[in-house]
Short mmCIF file of C-alpha atoms in Angstrom, two decimals:
data_model
loop_
_atom_site.label_atom_id
_atom_site.label_comp_id
_atom_site.label_asym_id
_atom_site.label_seq_id
_atom_site.Cartn_x
_atom_site.Cartn_y
_atom_site.Cartn_z
CA MET A 1 -20.05 58.64 37.49
CA LYS A 2 -16.71 60.47 37.45
CA THR A 3 -14.29 59.71 34.61
CA ALA A 4 -11.62 58.39 37.02
CA LYS A 5 -14.06 55.80 38.36
CA LEU A 6 -15.47 54.98 34.93
CA ILE A 7 -12.16 54.00 33.29
CA PRO A 8 -11.47 50.89 35.43
CA PHE A 9 -15.10 49.81 34.89
CA VAL A 10 -14.78 50.13 31.11
CA ILE A 11 -11.45 48.27 31.12
CA ALA A 12 -13.02 45.46 33.13
CA ILE A 13 -15.80 45.09 30.54
CA LEU A 14 -13.29 45.05 27.69
CA ILE A 15 -11.19 42.38 29.36
CA PHE A 16 -14.07 40.30 30.75
CA PRO A 17 -17.00 40.82 28.34
CA ILE A 18 -20.49 40.13 29.68
CA CYS A 19 -21.51 37.11 27.62
CA THR A 20 -23.35 33.95 28.59
CA ASN A 21 -21.32 31.95 26.07
CA ALA A 22 -17.92 33.30 27.09
CA ALA A 23 -14.98 31.04 26.28
CA PRO A 24 -14.23 28.60 29.06
CA PHE A 25 -10.94 29.41 30.75
CA CYS A 26 -9.56 25.92 30.36
CA SER A 27 -5.89 25.33 29.68
CA CYS A 28 -6.26 23.89 26.18
CA GLY A 29 -4.39 26.84 24.76
CA SER A 30 -5.20 29.04 21.81
CA THR A 31 -4.57 28.52 18.13
CA ARG A 32 -2.07 30.96 16.64
CA TYR A 33 -2.42 32.39 13.16
CA LEU A 34 0.29 31.16 10.82
CA LYS A 35 1.78 33.56 8.30
CA LEU A 36 4.97 34.18 6.36
CA GLN A 37 7.47 36.21 8.34
CA ASN A 38 11.18 36.57 9.00
CA PRO A 39 12.36 34.53 10.85
CA PRO A 40 9.79 31.92 9.76
CA MET A 41 7.18 30.61 12.17
CA TYR A 42 8.02 27.10 13.31
CA GLY A 43 6.31 24.40 15.38
CA GLN A 44 4.13 21.34 15.69
CA ASP A 45 1.06 23.27 14.52
CA VAL A 46 2.84 23.99 11.22
CA ARG A 47 3.72 20.30 10.83
CA GLU A 48 0.09 19.37 11.36
CA ILE A 49 -1.09 21.79 8.67
CA GLN A 50 1.60 20.67 6.24
CA THR A 51 0.55 17.06 6.80
CA GLN A 52 -3.14 17.78 6.19
CA LEU A 53 -2.46 19.86 3.09
CA LYS A 54 -0.19 17.11 1.79
CA ASN A 55 -2.92 14.51 2.37
CA MET A 56 -5.31 16.67 0.34
CA GLY A 57 -2.80 17.12 -2.50
CA TYR A 58 -1.96 20.80 -1.96
CA TYR A 59 1.49 20.50 -0.41
CA ASN A 60 4.42 18.55 -1.85
CA GLY A 61 7.26 19.74 0.33
CA PRO A 62 8.87 18.19 3.43
CA ILE A 63 7.00 18.11 6.76
CA SER A 64 9.50 20.58 8.17
CA GLY A 65 7.37 22.47 10.67
CA MET A 66 8.50 25.72 9.03
CA TYR A 67 5.89 28.09 7.62
CA ASP A 68 7.84 28.93 4.46
CA ASN A 69 7.04 29.97 0.90
CA ILE A 70 6.12 26.49 -0.27
CA THR A 71 3.67 26.17 2.63
CA VAL A 72 2.16 29.57 1.88
CA LYS A 73 1.73 28.53 -1.77
CA ALA A 74 -0.17 25.42 -0.66
CA VAL A 75 -2.37 27.43 1.70
CA LYS A 76 -3.21 29.92 -1.06
CA ALA A 77 -4.14 27.11 -3.47
CA PHE A 78 -6.41 25.61 -0.84
CA GLN A 79 -7.99 28.99 -0.06
CA GLN A 80 -8.68 29.63 -3.72
CA ASP A 81 -10.39 26.26 -4.19
CA MET A 82 -12.50 26.82 -1.05
CA ASP A 83 -13.56 30.38 -2.01
CA LEU A 84 -11.70 31.84 0.97
CA GLU A 85 -9.64 35.01 1.03
CA VAL A 86 -6.39 34.10 -0.73
CA ASP A 87 -3.81 35.66 1.59
CA GLY A 88 -1.63 32.67 2.55
CA ILE A 89 -2.45 33.23 6.22
CA LEU A 90 -3.61 30.19 8.16
CA GLY A 91 -6.35 31.88 10.22
CA SER A 92 -9.51 30.56 11.84
CA LYS A 93 -11.60 30.34 8.64
CA THR A 94 -8.94 28.41 6.73
CA LEU A 95 -8.22 26.12 9.69
CA ASP A 96 -11.93 25.49 10.24
CA LYS A 97 -12.36 24.52 6.57
CA ILE A 98 -9.42 22.08 6.75
CA ALA A 99 -10.90 20.62 9.92
CA GLU A 100 -14.35 20.36 8.35
CA LEU A 101 -13.01 18.40 5.38
CA PHE A 102 -10.94 16.15 7.64
CA GLU A 103 -14.01 15.36 9.74
CA GLN A 104 -16.35 14.56 6.84
CA PRO A 105 -15.82 10.75 7.02
CA VAL A 106 -17.30 10.70 10.56
CA ALA A 107 -20.06 13.23 9.89
CA ASN A 108 -22.87 10.78 9.12
CA LEU A 109 -24.32 9.48 12.39
CA GLU A 110 -27.26 7.26 13.18
CA PRO A 111 -30.31 9.25 14.35
CA GLU A 112 -31.13 6.83 17.20
CA LYS A 113 -31.19 8.46 20.66
CA PRO A 114 -30.79 6.95 24.13
CA LYS A 115 -34.15 6.33 25.79
CA GLY A 116 -33.20 6.17 29.46
CA GLU A 117 -30.83 7.96 31.86
CA VAL A 118 -27.60 8.98 30.15
CA SER A 119 -24.17 8.81 31.75
CA LEU A 120 -20.69 8.90 30.23
CA VAL A 121 -17.62 6.76 30.79
CA ILE A 122 -14.28 7.99 29.47
CA PHE A 123 -11.44 5.50 29.34
CA THR A 124 -8.43 7.80 29.23
CA LEU A 125 -5.77 5.23 28.31
CA GLU A 126 -7.94 3.80 25.53
CA ARG A 127 -9.05 7.31 24.42
CA GLN A 128 -12.66 6.22 24.21
CA LEU A 129 -15.93 7.78 25.41
CA ILE A 130 -18.84 5.43 26.05
CA VAL A 131 -22.40 6.72 26.28
CA LEU A 132 -24.45 4.65 28.73
CA ASP A 133 -28.23 4.37 28.43
CA ASP A 134 -29.64 3.28 31.81
CA GLY A 135 -26.23 1.85 32.61
CA LYS A 136 -25.86 -0.11 29.37
CA PRO A 137 -23.39 0.80 26.59
CA PHE A 138 -25.23 2.71 23.88
CA LYS A 139 -22.60 4.35 21.71
CA GLN A 140 -18.83 4.71 21.58
CA PHE A 141 -16.72 7.62 20.35
CA PRO A 142 -12.96 8.19 19.97
CA VAL A 143 -11.51 11.11 21.94
CA ALA A 144 -8.25 12.88 22.66
CA VAL A 145 -7.17 13.25 26.28
CA GLY A 146 -4.44 14.98 28.23
CA LYS A 147 -0.73 14.58 27.73
CA PHE A 148 1.09 12.60 30.42
CA ASN A 149 2.36 15.83 32.00
CA THR A 150 -1.10 17.45 31.82
CA PRO A 151 -3.33 14.43 32.46
CA THR A 152 -7.09 14.26 32.19
CA PRO A 153 -8.66 14.16 35.69
CA ILE A 154 -9.54 10.72 37.04
CA GLY A 155 -12.69 10.31 39.12
CA VAL A 156 -16.46 10.73 39.07
CA PHE A 157 -17.74 14.15 38.00
CA THR A 158 -20.89 15.76 36.62
CA ILE A 159 -21.69 18.12 33.77
CA THR A 160 -22.02 21.61 35.25
CA GLN A 161 -22.22 23.81 32.15
CA LYS A 162 -23.19 23.48 28.49
CA ASP A 163 -22.36 26.03 25.82
CA ILE A 164 -22.31 26.35 22.05
CA TRP A 165 -18.87 27.61 21.08
CA SER A 166 -16.27 27.64 18.33
CA GLY A 167 -12.54 27.93 17.68
CA GLU A 168 -10.15 25.62 19.52
CA PHE A 169 -13.07 24.39 21.66
CA GLY A 170 -14.95 23.21 18.58
CA SER A 171 -18.69 23.61 18.32
CA ARG A 172 -19.73 22.48 21.83
CA TRP A 173 -18.45 22.73 25.41
CA MET A 174 -19.52 20.70 28.45
CA ARG A 175 -17.78 21.64 31.68
CA LEU A 176 -16.97 19.02 34.31
CA SER A 177 -17.23 19.45 38.08
CA VAL A 178 -13.48 19.14 38.62
CA PRO A 179 -12.73 21.19 41.77
CA TRP A 180 -9.10 22.04 41.02
CA GLY A 181 -9.44 23.58 37.56
CA ILE A 182 -11.56 24.10 34.47
CA TYR A 183 -11.86 20.93 32.42
CA GLY A 184 -14.48 19.88 29.95
CA ILE A 185 -15.57 17.74 27.04
CA HIS A 186 -15.48 19.79 23.86
CA GLY A 187 -14.98 19.73 20.12
CA THR A 188 -11.84 20.84 18.34
CA ASN A 189 -10.57 22.60 15.24
CA LYS A 190 -7.76 20.02 15.17
CA PRO A 191 -9.69 16.79 14.51
CA TRP A 192 -6.48 14.98 13.57
CA SER A 193 -5.60 15.04 17.29
CA ILE A 194 -8.51 12.69 18.13
CA GLY A 195 -7.21 9.36 19.40
CA THR A 196 -4.06 10.86 20.93
CA PHE A 197 -2.72 12.14 24.26
CA GLU A 198 -2.71 15.72 23.09
CA SER A 199 -4.74 18.10 25.27
CA SER A 200 -3.96 19.95 28.48
CA GLY A 201 -6.43 17.75 30.34
CA CYS A 202 -9.74 18.29 28.56
CA VAL A 203 -11.48 15.61 26.51
CA ARG A 204 -11.64 16.46 22.80
CA MET A 205 -14.15 15.00 20.36
CA TYR A 206 -14.93 15.39 16.69
CA ASN A 207 -17.38 18.28 16.40
CA THR A 208 -20.02 16.03 14.81
CA HIS A 209 -19.72 13.62 17.73
CA VAL A 210 -19.67 16.21 20.50
CA GLU A 211 -22.79 17.86 19.04
CA GLN A 212 -24.65 14.57 19.33
CA VAL A 213 -23.49 13.88 22.89
CA TYR A 214 -24.30 17.49 23.81
CA GLU A 215 -27.96 16.88 22.96
CA TRP A 216 -28.11 13.75 25.13
CA VAL A 217 -26.58 15.06 28.35
CA THR A 218 -28.00 17.52 30.85
CA ILE A 219 -26.61 19.54 33.72
CA GLY A 220 -25.91 16.92 36.37
CA THR A 221 -25.14 14.05 33.98
CA LYS A 222 -22.54 11.78 35.60
CA VAL A 223 -19.16 11.37 33.91
CA PHE A 224 -16.87 8.54 35.01
CA MET A 225 -13.25 9.29 34.10
CA VAL A 226 -11.30 6.04 34.22
CA GLY A 227 -7.52 5.64 34.30
CA GLY A 228 -5.42 2.49 34.50
CA VAL A 229 -5.11 0.08 37.42
CA ASP A 230 -3.33 2.80 39.40
CA GLY A 231 -6.33 5.14 39.22
CA PRO A 232 -5.31 8.73 40.12
CA PHE A 233 -1.68 7.67 39.77
CA THR A 234 -2.03 6.23 36.27
CA PHE A 235 0.68 8.60 35.04
CA GLY A 236 3.08 7.95 37.92
CA LEU A 237 3.86 9.07 41.47
CA ASN A 238 4.73 12.68 40.85
CA THR A 239 6.30 14.68 43.67
CA LEU A 240 3.57 16.94 45.02
CA SER A 241 4.21 20.34 46.57
CA GLN A 242 2.64 23.74 47.10
CA GLY A 243 0.69 24.63 43.95
CA SER A 244 0.22 21.07 42.67
CA ARG A 245 -3.27 20.21 41.45
CA GLY A 246 -4.93 17.05 40.26
CA SER A 247 -6.51 13.70 40.97
CA ASP A 248 -3.33 12.57 42.75
CA VAL A 249 -3.51 15.50 45.18
CA LEU A 250 -7.16 14.67 45.88
CA GLU A 251 -6.28 11.05 46.72
CA VAL A 252 -3.45 12.18 49.02
CA GLN A 253 -5.88 14.48 50.84
CA LYS A 254 -8.24 11.53 51.36
CA ARG A 255 -5.41 9.32 52.66
CA LEU A 256 -4.21 12.03 55.05
CA ALA A 257 -7.77 12.45 56.32
CA GLY A 258 -8.02 8.71 56.84
CA TYR A 259 -4.91 8.85 59.03
CA GLY A 260 -6.38 11.78 60.97
CA PHE A 261 -4.03 14.47 59.71
CA TYR A 262 -6.27 16.43 57.33
CA ASN A 263 -9.73 17.89 57.79
CA GLY A 264 -9.87 20.31 54.88
CA ALA A 265 -11.73 20.14 51.60
CA TYR A 266 -11.17 17.35 49.11
CA ASP A 267 -10.45 19.74 46.26
CA GLY A 268 -7.28 18.38 44.65
CA ILE A 269 -5.39 21.63 45.40
CA TYR A 270 -2.11 21.41 47.32
CA GLU A 271 -2.41 24.54 49.43
CA HIS A 272 -1.42 25.49 53.00
CA GLU A 273 -3.75 23.08 54.82
CA THR A 274 -2.60 20.14 52.71
CA GLN A 275 1.06 21.02 53.19
CA LYS A 276 0.48 21.40 56.95
CA ALA A 277 -1.09 17.94 57.06
CA VAL A 278 1.80 16.43 55.05
CA LEU A 279 4.34 17.97 57.43
CA ALA A 280 2.52 16.60 60.46
CA PHE A 281 2.25 13.16 58.83
CA GLN A 282 5.93 13.11 57.93
CA LYS A 283 6.99 14.05 61.46
CA ALA A 284 4.72 11.40 62.96
CA LYS A 285 6.19 8.74 60.66
CA GLY A 286 9.82 9.76 61.21
CA LEU A 287 10.23 11.06 57.67
CA TYR A 288 12.14 14.15 56.64
CA PRO A 289 9.57 16.98 57.04
CA SER A 290 9.85 18.52 53.59
CA GLY A 291 6.16 19.28 53.21
CA LYS A 292 6.32 17.57 49.83
CA VAL A 293 4.80 14.22 48.95
CA ASP A 294 7.84 12.27 47.79
CA ALA A 295 8.48 8.54 47.29
CA ALA A 296 8.91 7.84 51.02
CA THR A 297 5.72 9.73 51.90
CA TYR A 298 3.74 7.89 49.22
CA LYS A 299 4.94 4.60 50.70
CA GLU A 300 3.88 5.55 54.22
CA LEU A 301 0.50 6.63 52.87
CA GLY A 302 0.11 3.16 51.40
CA ILE A 303 0.20 4.41 47.81
CA LEU A 304 2.12 1.97 45.64
CA LEU A 305 2.00 1.39 41.90
CA PHE A 306 1.06 -1.97 40.45
CA GLU A 307 3.94 -3.69 38.69
#
């Protein structure tokens, strides 16, 4: 192989390594390393660490969100006690140790296993995951779900992939059959986020909990993602346009198909065919043909929120 042809091939391998347990490309984001610098690092992740170190007795300063000298001093004290490299940098090993200690109270689980067919129900508003055994509630776990502007998908899906992983995805990853993006049920190195609306759409669990559920489910296990009474529109009637993705887009596609304006895939992706159908629907109903699903278009589609 000539050198000119080999270089792009090598670059491709470096960027996309061949690995069966490659990190899922979900939008949960990556954890940044925190260190002392000028200007200081600042953010919610720093506040979270300051809070956890304060709870453990290592930090006695204000929860400022600023990675300053007093925060570095607390991190170093923690690292020394945990036999970690004492460098004051909040990297993966230090964060994982903090997470491990935080999660200890939920680490002891009953050894009982479901005996029949397993399925999962996730109540997004309640932030709860229920394991069903032959359709009957077997076990319940707290979870974190998507923020209101990056909601967890609503609908019926299946497990399509299982992987053992680490880092921000925790110790286990179970991908869901969501057609418009990569979403999954996974662990976390931020266990203090459990019980909140915190993720970019994935379902987070304590690592101890997700490891147990991981052993009970198989590829093809059904997962029922439940919202409020408004279903796919639990988080409001957002204006939809080219590039929009989600459960709300999927429902609009179904409604347009029901009215005879759309015959494309139900994939939750607002692309050309969906926009074309919206334009045709708007013209037929005497609406302004913007190609966007706005309040008037929702009304004509028969999509109204419960009061």
